[in-house]
Amino acid sequence: MAADKLINDFELPFQLYDVLGTETLTEHPKFAEHSRDTFDAVLDTADKIATDLFLPHNHLADKNEPQFDGKKVSMISDVKVAFDAFRESGFIAGRYRFDDGGMQLPETVMTAVAGYFMAANPSTTAYPFLTTAAINVISHFASDEIKEAFMPRMLTGEFTGTMALTEPHAGSSLADIKTTAVKKEDGSYRVKGSKIYISGGDHELSDNIVHLVLAKVPGGPSGVKGISLFAVPKYRLNDDLSVGARNDVHLTGLIHKLGYRGATSTALSFGDDGECYGYLIGEEHFGLRYMFKMMNEARIAVGFGAAMIGYRGYQYSLDYAKDRTQGRIAPNNKPEDAATAIIQHGDVKRMLLAQKAYSEGGISLCLYGSNLIDRINTCEDETLKNELSELLDLLTPVLKAWPSEYGPKANDLGIQVLGGAGYTREYQAEQFWRDNRLNPIHEGTNGVQALDLSFRKLWQNKGLGIQILKREITQDLESITTPETAKLAGKLTPYMAHLHEVLVHLGKILQTEKAVTLTGNAQALMNIFASIVVGWIWIRQASKAEQLLSESQGSGSQDNEKQNFYRGKIQAAKYFIDWELPLIKRDIELLTNTNSVCTDMQAEWF
């Protein structure tokens, strides 16, 4: 049992054109050669490739993980077929300039494109997506020589890319990395060290793999200020830039994961023989700043991927609930009455509504973040551009953490909807949860995101980001003219006041010894902040849905389906505001009382 339609036909057009007005980007010279028709054609192509080539082997790749025989990695042939179709479609270069061989598409559209592939098969999708992220860093910070060497073939997918940060002993503490890069007399560098959990770190899908490696140049500053960034290819390049001899980079083993089993997760060694050539990106000791460019955009991608896997599980359990009959509902509850589909039971409706609120809320949230990137890139007013950049910086921890917290919760509920069947491997509900469970961990754990929000993002530049966020929310709430959504806006407004009170209180205690309590309470602050933001995101959807519903006059089957779609949006917004938003009252109380239960706990007491 499975639905082959990856995304509801109305979902992305609603998000892109009705809620975000993405079509207006074509008024800017950067996107003037595009139209809604070209955007739709790109989305249709993504839907077809994802459905035809990525979806069919998702479950198969999960059951048949990549293997390493000590010399090379092997995997099912379907992965290579899908990867080649993706790269031949031009999607890896989709957001890059026409002059670079790209499609010069808006970030919002490319994020929507990603939705089809993440819903279909997150494991195989990892290879081109990691490559795109690596290209992003090289294009912004590398020298022309390095760009010429690697970018053209990465944009076509002939070369792939990775992000090699984590070391076995250091985890998220990048200040403690031990990998070094020694500069030679000729100006070249030799890298030595080891990295772990490197997704896509080895495979046979491309002619070369370009690792972006964090390392320390001896004699540099201590801690994170001494980190530099290097491009370290699996194969060195000859003078004519053709693929040459093997670089001193070796796969030491594959890591076996709970989910995402179709994508290689690797342990890599660099420089065991002292001949690992690395090419410095930018300047020495600025590596972490450069890598954060990749990480921040990767964090939005992680959040969106979590939302899409959550959405896929939601759609899967929704189809099951429509087909599975069990029990009866009054007044037709006599033994001789026909059993009803479980979607008619109130508690199943609750679980489906929660999944819808979590997954579609996450989709809309991340598309808003992607649209912010487009607004920044097309903004001519430097003051406004700076304000929008601050807003994006503030929201990035939420864009990563909230969908990756609630996407797996949606998948957990999807298993519950299937009941005993959900706990079996014959159904895919359990795989969706396993695949999604990685997302709260990688690209900065959700705990790290909460600390980043609590101690840095809310306060930087004198709180400019939160000021701009309040302005955006206020403008939206004040522009609402539809009655049902106006009621929801009225319920959200008091929480905005509570957030202000919490931030005033925290601003005071952060100057005292009580600041330590926030290390234990950072998740509470993330809960408050993210829930208010997602509440606003749902009100944006509901307002547009209610407006379009009132304008919809048709009575054909297509019109009825669209009207039901709009009603579903409004109902999901009501669910989030009435059921989910009030849960942050606990967190508000904890923070305003400077609760110290977590930080007072001693290691010896556990």
Coordinates of C-alpha atoms in Angstrom, one line a residue:
M1 CA 0.0 0.0 0.0
A2 CA 1.5 3.4 -1.0
A3 CA 0.4 6.5 -2.9
D4 CA 2.7 7.3 -5.8
K5 CA 1.7 11.0 -5.7
L6 CA 4.5 12.6 -3.8
I7 CA 2.8 16.0 -3.1
N8 CA -0.8 17.1 -3.3
D9 CA -1.3 18.9 -6.6
F10 CA -2.5 22.1 -4.9
E11 CA 0.2 22.3 -2.2
L12 CA 3.2 23.8 -3.9
P13 CA 1.3 26.2 -6.2
F14 CA -0.6 27.4 -3.1
Q15 CA 2.7 27.9 -1.1
L16 CA 4.7 29.5 -4.0
Y17 CA 2.1 31.7 -5.7
D18 CA -0.7 32.3 -3.3
V19 CA 1.2 32.6 0.0
L20 CA 4.6 33.9 -1.2
G21 CA 3.9 35.6 -4.5
T22 CA 7.0 33.9 -6.0
E23 CA 5.8 34.9 -9.5
T24 CA 6.7 38.6 -8.7
L25 CA 10.4 37.7 -8.7
T26 CA 10.2 37.6 -12.5
E27 CA 10.0 41.4 -12.3
H28 CA 13.6 41.6 -11.2
P29 CA 16.3 41.5 -14.0
K30 CA 17.9 38.5 -12.4
F31 CA 14.8 36.4 -13.1
A32 CA 13.3 38.3 -16.0
E33 CA 13.7 35.4 -18.4
H34 CA 11.5 33.3 -16.3
S35 CA 7.7 33.2 -15.8
R36 CA 5.3 31.1 -13.8
D37 CA 5.2 28.8 -16.8
T38 CA 8.9 28.1 -16.6
F39 CA 8.7 27.6 -12.9
D40 CA 5.9 25.1 -13.3
A41 CA 7.8 23.3 -16.1
V42 CA 10.8 22.9 -13.7
L43 CA 8.5 21.6 -11.0
D44 CA 6.8 19.2 -13.3
T45 CA 10.2 17.8 -14.4
A46 CA 11.2 17.4 -10.8
D47 CA 8.0 15.6 -10.0
K48 CA 8.4 13.2 -12.9
I49 CA 12.1 12.3 -12.2
A50 CA 11.4 11.9 -8.5
T51 CA 8.4 9.7 -9.1
D52 CA 9.8 7.6 -11.9
L53 CA 13.4 7.1 -10.7
F54 CA 13.8 8.1 -7.1
L55 CA 10.7 6.8 -5.5
P56 CA 10.8 3.1 -6.7
H57 CA 14.1 2.3 -5.1
N58 CA 13.7 4.1 -1.8
H59 CA 12.6 1.0 0.1
L60 CA 14.9 -1.2 -1.9
A61 CA 18.0 0.9 -1.0
D62 CA 17.0 0.9 2.6
K63 CA 17.1 -2.9 2.6
N64 CA 20.3 -3.1 0.5
E65 CA 22.8 -0.7 2.0
P66 CA 26.0 0.2 0.2
Q67 CA 28.9 -2.2 0.7
F68 CA 32.6 -1.7 1.0
D69 CA 34.9 -4.6 0.0
G70 CA 38.1 -2.8 1.2
K71 CA 38.7 -1.3 -2.2
K72 CA 35.5 0.4 -3.4
V73 CA 31.9 1.0 -2.5
S74 CA 29.1 -0.7 -4.3
M75 CA 25.4 0.0 -4.2
I76 CA 22.2 -1.0 -6.1
S77 CA 22.3 0.2 -9.7
D78 CA 19.1 2.2 -9.3
V79 CA 21.0 4.9 -7.3
K80 CA 23.3 5.7 -10.2
V81 CA 20.4 5.8 -12.7
A82 CA 18.5 8.3 -10.5
F83 CA 21.6 10.4 -9.8
D84 CA 22.5 10.6 -13.5
A85 CA 19.0 11.7 -14.4
F86 CA 19.1 14.4 -11.7
R87 CA 22.4 15.8 -12.9
E88 CA 21.5 15.6 -16.6
S89 CA 18.3 17.6 -15.8
G90 CA 20.6 20.5 -14.7
F91 CA 19.1 20.7 -11.2
I92 CA 22.5 20.7 -9.5
A93 CA 23.2 24.0 -11.2
G94 CA 19.6 25.2 -11.0
R95 CA 20.2 28.2 -8.8
Y96 CA 23.4 29.3 -10.6
R97 CA 23.8 31.9 -13.4
F98 CA 23.1 31.2 -17.0
D99 CA 26.8 32.1 -17.6
D100 CA 27.8 29.3 -15.4
G101 CA 25.6 26.8 -17.2
G102 CA 22.8 27.1 -14.6
M103 CA 19.1 27.8 -14.8
Q104 CA 19.3 31.0 -12.7
L105 CA 16.2 30.0 -10.8
P106 CA 15.0 31.6 -7.5
E107 CA 15.9 29.9 -4.3
T108 CA 12.2 29.5 -3.5
V109 CA 11.6 27.5 -6.6
M110 CA 14.7 25.3 -6.1
T111 CA 13.6 24.6 -2.6
A112 CA 10.2 23.5 -3.9
V113 CA 12.1 21.3 -6.5
A114 CA 13.9 19.7 -3.6
G115 CA 10.6 18.8 -2.0
Y116 CA 9.8 16.2 -4.6
F117 CA 13.1 14.4 -4.2
M118 CA 13.2 14.5 -0.4
A119 CA 9.7 13.1 -0.3
A120 CA 10.6 10.4 -2.8
N121 CA 14.0 9.2 -1.6
P122 CA 16.1 11.3 0.9
S123 CA 19.1 8.9 0.7
T124 CA 19.7 9.1 -3.0
T125 CA 18.9 12.8 -2.9
A126 CA 21.7 13.4 -0.5
Y127 CA 24.4 13.0 -3.1
P128 CA 23.4 15.9 -5.4
F129 CA 22.3 18.1 -2.5
L130 CA 25.6 17.8 -0.7
T131 CA 27.3 18.7 -4.0
T132 CA 25.2 21.8 -4.4
A133 CA 26.1 23.0 -0.9
A134 CA 29.8 22.4 -1.5
I135 CA 29.6 24.4 -4.8
N136 CA 28.0 27.2 -2.8
V137 CA 31.1 27.6 -0.6
I138 CA 33.6 27.3 -3.5
S139 CA 31.7 29.9 -5.6
H140 CA 31.6 32.4 -2.8
F141 CA 35.1 32.1 -1.2
A142 CA 37.5 30.1 -3.4
S143 CA 40.1 31.6 -5.7
D144 CA 39.5 31.7 -9.4
E145 CA 42.0 28.9 -9.9
I146 CA 40.1 26.6 -7.5
K147 CA 36.8 27.6 -9.0
E148 CA 38.1 26.7 -12.5
A149 CA 39.4 23.4 -11.3
F150 CA 36.3 22.1 -9.6
M151 CA 33.1 24.2 -10.1
P152 CA 32.3 23.4 -13.8
R153 CA 32.3 19.6 -13.2
M154 CA 30.6 19.9 -9.9
L155 CA 27.8 21.9 -11.5
T156 CA 27.3 19.1 -14.0
G157 CA 27.5 16.4 -11.4
E158 CA 30.7 14.9 -12.9
F159 CA 32.3 15.7 -9.6
T160 CA 30.4 15.5 -6.3
G161 CA 31.1 17.2 -3.0
T162 CA 30.9 16.7 0.8
M163 CA 31.3 18.6 4.0
A164 CA 34.0 17.0 6.3
L165 CA 33.7 18.7 9.7
T166 CA 33.2 16.1 12.4
E167 CA 36.1 14.2 14.1
P168 CA 35.7 11.1 16.3
H169 CA 36.7 12.9 19.5
A170 CA 35.2 16.3 18.8
G171 CA 31.6 15.9 17.6
S172 CA 30.0 19.4 17.5
S173 CA 32.9 21.0 19.3
L174 CA 34.8 22.2 16.2
A175 CA 37.3 24.1 18.4
D176 CA 38.8 20.7 19.3
I177 CA 39.5 19.3 15.8
K178 CA 42.9 17.9 15.3
T179 CA 43.2 17.6 11.5
T180 CA 46.1 19.7 10.3
A181 CA 47.2 21.3 7.1
V182 CA 50.9 22.0 6.7
K183 CA 52.1 24.6 4.2
K184 CA 55.0 23.5 2.0
E185 CA 57.6 25.8 0.4
D186 CA 55.8 25.7 -3.0
G187 CA 52.7 27.1 -1.3
S188 CA 50.8 23.8 -1.4
Y189 CA 49.3 22.2 1.7
R190 CA 49.3 18.6 3.0
V191 CA 46.3 17.6 5.1
K192 CA 46.5 15.0 7.8
G193 CA 43.7 13.7 10.1
S194 CA 40.5 11.8 10.2
K195 CA 36.8 12.7 9.8
I196 CA 33.7 10.7 10.7
Y197 CA 30.0 10.7 9.7
I198 CA 30.8 12.1 6.3
S199 CA 27.7 11.7 4.2
G200 CA 28.5 10.8 0.6
G201 CA 32.2 10.5 1.5
D202 CA 32.9 7.7 -0.9
H203 CA 31.0 6.1 -3.8
E204 CA 31.3 5.4 -7.5
L205 CA 28.6 7.8 -8.7
S206 CA 31.0 10.5 -10.0
D207 CA 34.5 10.8 -11.4
N208 CA 35.7 12.6 -8.4
I209 CA 34.6 13.7 -4.9
V210 CA 35.6 17.1 -3.5
H211 CA 35.7 17.1 0.2
L212 CA 35.5 20.5 2.0
V213 CA 37.7 19.8 5.0
L214 CA 38.2 21.9 8.2
A215 CA 41.8 21.8 9.4
K216 CA 44.2 23.8 11.5
V217 CA 47.4 25.3 10.1
P218 CA 50.2 24.9 12.7
G219 CA 51.0 28.2 14.4
G220 CA 47.5 29.7 13.9
P221 CA 45.2 31.0 16.7
S222 CA 43.7 28.5 19.1
G223 CA 40.2 27.3 19.1
V224 CA 37.8 28.1 16.3
K225 CA 39.8 31.1 15.2
G226 CA 42.5 28.9 14.0
I227 CA 40.4 26.8 11.6
S228 CA 41.0 26.9 7.9
L229 CA 39.0 25.3 5.0
F230 CA 40.5 23.2 2.2
A231 CA 39.2 21.5 -0.9
V232 CA 40.5 18.0 -0.8
P233 CA 39.7 15.9 -3.9
K234 CA 39.6 12.1 -3.9
Y235 CA 41.7 12.3 -7.1
R236 CA 44.2 15.0 -7.8
L237 CA 44.0 17.0 -11.0
N238 CA 46.6 17.1 -13.7
D239 CA 47.9 20.3 -15.1
D240 CA 45.2 20.2 -17.8
L241 CA 42.6 19.7 -15.1
S242 CA 41.9 16.1 -16.1
V243 CA 41.4 13.6 -13.3
G244 CA 44.8 12.3 -12.2
A245 CA 46.3 10.1 -9.5
R246 CA 44.5 9.1 -6.3
N247 CA 45.0 11.6 -3.6
D248 CA 46.0 10.4 -0.1
V249 CA 42.3 10.2 1.0
H250 CA 41.0 6.8 2.1
L251 CA 37.8 5.3 3.2
T252 CA 38.4 3.4 6.5
G253 CA 34.8 2.2 6.8
L254 CA 31.1 2.6 6.2
I255 CA 28.9 3.5 9.2
H256 CA 25.7 1.6 9.6
K257 CA 22.8 4.0 10.3
L258 CA 19.3 3.7 11.7
G259 CA 17.9 5.4 8.6
Y260 CA 19.2 7.1 5.4
R261 CA 20.6 3.7 4.7
G262 CA 20.9 4.2 1.0
A263 CA 23.4 7.0 1.4
T264 CA 27.0 6.2 2.4
S265 CA 28.1 7.6 5.8
T266 CA 31.8 7.3 6.0
A267 CA 34.9 7.4 8.1
L268 CA 37.7 9.0 6.1
S269 CA 41.5 9.3 6.7
F270 CA 43.6 12.0 5.2
G271 CA 47.3 11.9 4.7
D272 CA 48.2 8.5 6.1
D273 CA 51.2 8.5 3.7
G274 CA 51.8 12.3 4.0
E275 CA 50.7 13.1 0.5
C276 CA 47.1 14.4 0.9
Y277 CA 47.0 17.6 -1.2
G278 CA 44.5 20.2 0.1
Y279 CA 43.7 23.5 -1.7
L280 CA 43.2 26.4 0.6
I281 CA 39.8 28.1 0.2
G282 CA 40.0 31.8 0.9
E283 CA 42.4 32.8 3.7
E284 CA 44.0 30.8 6.5
H285 CA 42.0 30.8 9.8
F286 CA 38.7 31.9 8.2
G287 CA 37.5 28.4 7.5
L288 CA 34.7 28.3 10.0
R289 CA 33.2 31.5 8.6
Y290 CA 33.3 30.1 5.1
M291 CA 31.8 26.8 6.2
F292 CA 29.0 28.5 8.0
K293 CA 27.9 29.8 4.7
M294 CA 27.4 26.2 3.6
M295 CA 26.0 25.1 7.0
N296 CA 23.4 27.8 7.3
E297 CA 21.9 27.1 3.9
A298 CA 22.3 23.3 4.7
R299 CA 20.3 23.9 7.9
I300 CA 17.4 25.3 5.9
A301 CA 17.7 22.3 3.6
V302 CA 17.7 19.9 6.6
G303 CA 14.6 21.5 8.0
F304 CA 12.8 21.3 4.7
G305 CA 13.9 17.7 4.2
A306 CA 12.5 16.9 7.6
A307 CA 9.2 18.5 6.8
M308 CA 9.0 16.6 3.5
I309 CA 9.7 13.3 5.0
G310 CA 7.1 14.1 7.6
Y311 CA 4.7 15.1 4.8
R312 CA 5.4 11.8 3.0
G313 CA 4.6 9.8 6.1
Y314 CA 1.5 11.9 6.6
Q315 CA 0.2 11.2 3.1
Y316 CA 1.1 7.5 3.5
S317 CA -0.9 7.2 6.7
L318 CA -3.7 9.3 5.3
D319 CA -4.2 6.9 2.4
Y320 CA -4.1 4.0 4.8
A321 CA -6.7 5.6 7.0
K322 CA -9.0 6.1 4.0
D323 CA -8.7 2.4 3.0
R324 CA -8.6 0.6 6.3
T325 CA -11.9 -0.3 7.8
Q326 CA -12.3 -1.0 11.5
G327 CA -15.0 -0.4 14.1
R328 CA -18.3 1.5 13.7
I329 CA -19.5 5.0 14.6
A330 CA -22.9 6.0 16.0
P331 CA -25.6 5.9 14.8
N332 CA -24.3 3.1 12.5
N333 CA -22.7 1.1 15.3
K334 CA -24.7 -2.1 15.3
P335 CA -22.8 -5.3 14.7
E336 CA -24.6 -5.8 11.4
D337 CA -23.6 -2.3 10.2
A338 CA -20.6 -2.1 7.8
A339 CA -17.3 -1.3 9.4
T340 CA -16.1 2.3 8.8
A341 CA -12.9 3.6 7.5
I342 CA -10.7 4.5 10.4
I343 CA -10.3 8.1 9.1
Q344 CA -13.9 8.6 10.5
H345 CA -12.7 8.0 14.1
G346 CA -12.1 11.1 16.1
D347 CA -8.7 10.1 17.5
V348 CA -7.4 9.2 14.0
K349 CA -8.5 12.6 12.8
R350 CA -6.5 14.1 15.7
M351 CA -3.4 12.3 14.7
L352 CA -3.8 13.2 11.0
L353 CA -4.4 16.8 11.8
A354 CA -1.3 16.9 14.0
Q355 CA 0.8 15.4 11.1
K356 CA -0.7 17.9 8.7
A357 CA 0.0 20.8 11.0
Y358 CA 3.6 19.7 11.6
S359 CA 4.6 18.8 8.1
E360 CA 2.8 21.5 6.1
G361 CA 3.7 24.0 8.7
G362 CA 7.4 23.0 8.3
I363 CA 7.1 23.2 4.5
S364 CA 5.6 26.7 4.6
L365 CA 8.1 27.8 7.2
C366 CA 11.1 26.7 5.1
L367 CA 9.7 28.1 1.9
Y368 CA 9.3 31.4 3.7
G369 CA 13.0 31.2 4.6
S370 CA 14.0 30.4 1.0
N371 CA 11.9 33.3 -0.1
L372 CA 13.8 35.6 2.3
I373 CA 17.0 34.6 0.5
D374 CA 15.4 35.7 -2.8
R375 CA 14.1 38.9 -1.3
I376 CA 17.6 39.7 0.0
N377 CA 19.2 38.9 -3.4
T378 CA 16.8 41.1 -5.3
C379 CA 16.7 44.0 -2.8
E380 CA 18.0 47.3 -4.0
D381 CA 17.5 49.1 -0.7
E382 CA 20.6 48.5 1.4
T383 CA 18.9 49.2 4.7
L384 CA 16.0 46.8 3.9
K385 CA 18.5 44.2 2.6
N386 CA 20.4 44.4 5.9
E387 CA 17.2 44.0 7.9
L388 CA 16.1 41.0 5.9
S389 CA 19.5 39.4 6.3
E390 CA 19.2 39.9 10.1
L391 CA 15.7 38.3 10.0
L392 CA 17.0 35.3 8.1
D393 CA 19.9 34.9 10.5
L394 CA 17.5 35.0 13.4
L395 CA 15.2 32.4 11.9
T396 CA 17.8 30.0 10.7
P397 CA 18.0 28.0 14.0
V398 CA 14.2 27.7 13.8
L399 CA 14.1 26.8 10.1
K400 CA 16.4 23.9 11.0
A401 CA 15.2 22.8 14.4
W402 CA 11.4 23.1 14.4
P403 CA 10.7 21.0 11.3
S404 CA 13.4 18.4 12.3
E405 CA 11.8 18.2 15.8
Y406 CA 8.2 17.9 14.5
G407 CA 8.8 16.0 11.2
P408 CA 9.8 12.9 13.1
K409 CA 6.9 13.4 15.5
A410 CA 4.6 13.4 12.4
N411 CA 6.2 10.2 11.3
D412 CA 5.7 8.7 14.8
L413 CA 2.0 9.5 14.5
G414 CA 2.0 8.0 11.0
I415 CA 3.1 4.7 12.5
Q416 CA 0.4 5.0 15.1
V417 CA -2.3 5.5 12.5
L418 CA -1.3 2.3 10.8
G419 CA -1.4 0.5 14.2
G420 CA 0.4 -2.9 14.2
A421 CA 1.0 -2.6 10.5
G422 CA 3.0 0.5 11.1
Y423 CA 5.4 -1.4 13.3
T424 CA 6.2 -3.9 10.5
R425 CA 8.8 -3.5 7.7
E426 CA 6.2 -4.6 5.1
Y427 CA 4.9 -1.0 5.4
Q428 CA 7.1 2.0 4.9
A429 CA 5.8 4.1 7.8
E430 CA 8.6 2.9 10.0
Q431 CA 11.3 3.8 7.4
F432 CA 10.0 7.4 7.2
W433 CA 10.5 7.7 10.9
R434 CA 14.0 6.1 10.7
D435 CA 15.1 8.4 7.9
N436 CA 13.8 11.5 9.6
R437 CA 15.4 10.7 13.0
L438 CA 18.7 11.9 11.7
N439 CA 17.5 15.5 11.1
P440 CA 17.4 16.7 14.7
I441 CA 21.1 15.6 14.9
H442 CA 23.1 16.6 11.9
E443 CA 24.1 20.1 10.7
G444 CA 24.1 21.2 14.3
T445 CA 22.0 19.3 16.8
N446 CA 18.7 20.9 17.8
G447 CA 20.3 21.6 21.2
V448 CA 23.0 23.6 19.5
Q449 CA 20.3 25.5 17.6
A450 CA 18.5 26.4 20.8
L451 CA 21.7 27.7 22.3
D452 CA 22.5 29.7 19.2
L453 CA 19.1 31.3 19.3
S454 CA 19.1 31.9 23.0
F455 CA 22.6 33.3 23.5
R456 CA 23.4 34.9 20.1
K457 CA 20.7 35.3 17.4
L458 CA 18.1 37.0 19.5
W459 CA 20.5 39.6 20.8
Q460 CA 22.9 40.3 17.9
N461 CA 22.9 43.8 16.4
K462 CA 20.9 45.1 19.3
G463 CA 18.0 42.7 18.6
L464 CA 17.5 44.0 15.0
G465 CA 16.3 40.6 13.8
I466 CA 13.5 40.3 16.4
Q467 CA 12.4 43.9 15.6
I468 CA 12.1 43.0 11.9
L469 CA 10.3 39.8 12.7
K470 CA 7.7 41.7 14.9
R471 CA 7.2 44.1 12.1
E472 CA 6.6 41.3 9.5
I473 CA 4.2 39.5 11.8
T474 CA 2.3 42.7 12.8
Q475 CA 1.9 43.7 9.2
D476 CA 0.4 40.4 8.3
L477 CA -1.9 40.3 11.3
E478 CA -3.2 43.8 10.7
S479 CA -3.9 43.1 7.0
I480 CA -6.2 40.1 7.8
T481 CA -9.8 40.7 6.6
T482 CA -11.1 37.2 6.7
P483 CA -13.2 36.4 9.8
E484 CA -12.0 32.9 10.8
T485 CA -8.3 33.8 10.4
A486 CA -8.9 37.1 12.3
K487 CA -10.0 35.0 15.3
L488 CA -6.8 33.0 15.1
A489 CA -4.7 36.2 14.9
G490 CA -6.4 37.3 18.0
K491 CA -5.3 34.2 19.8
L492 CA -1.7 34.6 18.7
T493 CA -1.3 38.2 19.7
P494 CA -1.1 37.6 23.5
Y495 CA 1.7 35.2 23.0
M496 CA 3.7 37.9 21.2
A497 CA 3.4 40.0 24.4
H498 CA 4.5 37.0 26.5
L499 CA 7.6 36.6 24.3
H500 CA 8.4 40.3 24.8
E501 CA 8.2 39.8 28.6
V502 CA 10.3 36.7 28.5
L503 CA 13.0 38.5 26.4
V504 CA 13.0 41.5 28.8
H505 CA 13.5 39.2 31.7
L506 CA 16.2 37.2 30.0
G507 CA 18.0 40.4 29.0
K508 CA 18.3 41.2 32.7
I509 CA 19.5 37.8 33.9
L510 CA 22.0 37.3 31.1
Q511 CA 24.0 40.0 32.9
T512 CA 24.1 38.0 36.1
E513 CA 25.3 34.7 37.4
K514 CA 21.8 33.3 36.7
A515 CA 22.6 33.3 33.0
V516 CA 23.7 29.7 33.4
T517 CA 20.1 28.6 33.9
L518 CA 19.5 29.4 30.2
T519 CA 21.9 26.7 29.2
G520 CA 19.4 24.2 30.6
N521 CA 16.3 26.2 29.5
A522 CA 17.4 27.1 26.0
Q523 CA 15.0 24.5 24.6
A524 CA 12.1 26.2 26.4
L525 CA 13.0 29.5 24.7
M526 CA 13.2 27.7 21.4
N527 CA 9.8 26.2 22.0
I528 CA 8.2 29.6 22.7
F529 CA 9.9 31.4 19.8
A530 CA 9.4 28.7 17.2
S531 CA 5.8 28.0 18.1
I532 CA 4.9 31.7 17.8
V533 CA 6.7 31.8 14.4
V534 CA 5.0 28.7 13.1
G535 CA 1.6 30.0 14.5
W536 CA 2.2 33.1 12.3
I537 CA 3.2 30.9 9.3
W538 CA -0.1 28.9 9.7
I539 CA -2.1 32.1 10.0
R540 CA -0.5 33.3 6.7
Q541 CA -1.7 30.1 5.1
A542 CA -5.2 30.2 6.6
S543 CA -5.7 33.8 5.6
K544 CA -4.9 33.2 2.0
A545 CA -6.9 29.9 2.0
E546 CA -10.0 31.6 3.5
Q547 CA -9.7 34.4 1.0
L548 CA -9.4 32.0 -1.9
L549 CA -12.3 29.9 -0.6
S550 CA -14.6 32.9 -0.5
E551 CA -13.7 33.7 -4.1
S552 CA -14.2 30.1 -5.3
Q553 CA -17.5 29.7 -7.0
G554 CA -17.1 26.6 -9.1
S555 CA -18.9 23.3 -8.6
G556 CA -16.9 20.9 -10.7
S557 CA -14.8 18.1 -9.2
Q558 CA -11.6 20.1 -9.6
D559 CA -13.2 23.1 -7.8
N560 CA -14.6 20.9 -5.1
E561 CA -11.1 19.4 -4.5
K562 CA -9.6 22.8 -4.3
Q563 CA -12.2 24.1 -1.9
N564 CA -11.6 21.1 0.3
F565 CA -7.9 21.8 0.2
Y566 CA -8.5 25.4 1.4
R567 CA -10.8 24.1 4.2
G568 CA -8.1 21.7 5.2
K569 CA -5.6 24.5 5.5
I570 CA -8.0 26.6 7.7
Q571 CA -8.7 23.6 9.9
A572 CA -5.0 22.7 10.4
A573 CA -4.3 26.3 11.3
K574 CA -7.1 26.1 13.9
Y575 CA -5.6 22.9 15.2
F576 CA -2.1 24.4 15.6
I577 CA -3.4 27.6 17.3
D578 CA -5.8 25.7 19.6
W579 CA -3.8 22.6 20.4
E580 CA -0.1 23.2 19.9
L581 CA 0.4 26.9 20.7
P582 CA -1.0 26.8 24.3
L583 CA 1.6 24.2 25.2
I584 CA 4.3 26.9 25.4
K585 CA 2.6 28.3 28.6
R586 CA 4.8 25.9 30.6
D587 CA 7.9 27.2 28.9
I588 CA 6.9 30.8 29.5
E589 CA 6.5 30.1 33.2
L590 CA 9.8 28.2 33.4
L591 CA 11.7 31.1 31.9
T592 CA 10.0 33.9 33.7
N593 CA 10.7 32.1 37.0
T594 CA 14.3 31.5 36.0
N595 CA 13.8 27.8 36.7
S596 CA 17.1 26.1 37.6
V597 CA 16.1 22.5 37.9
C598 CA 18.2 21.3 34.9
T599 CA 21.3 23.3 35.7
D600 CA 21.2 22.5 39.4
M601 CA 21.2 18.8 38.7
Q602 CA 24.6 17.2 39.5
A603 CA 26.2 14.5 37.4
E604 CA 26.6 12.3 40.5
W605 CA 22.8 12.4 41.1
F606 CA 21.8 10.6 37.9

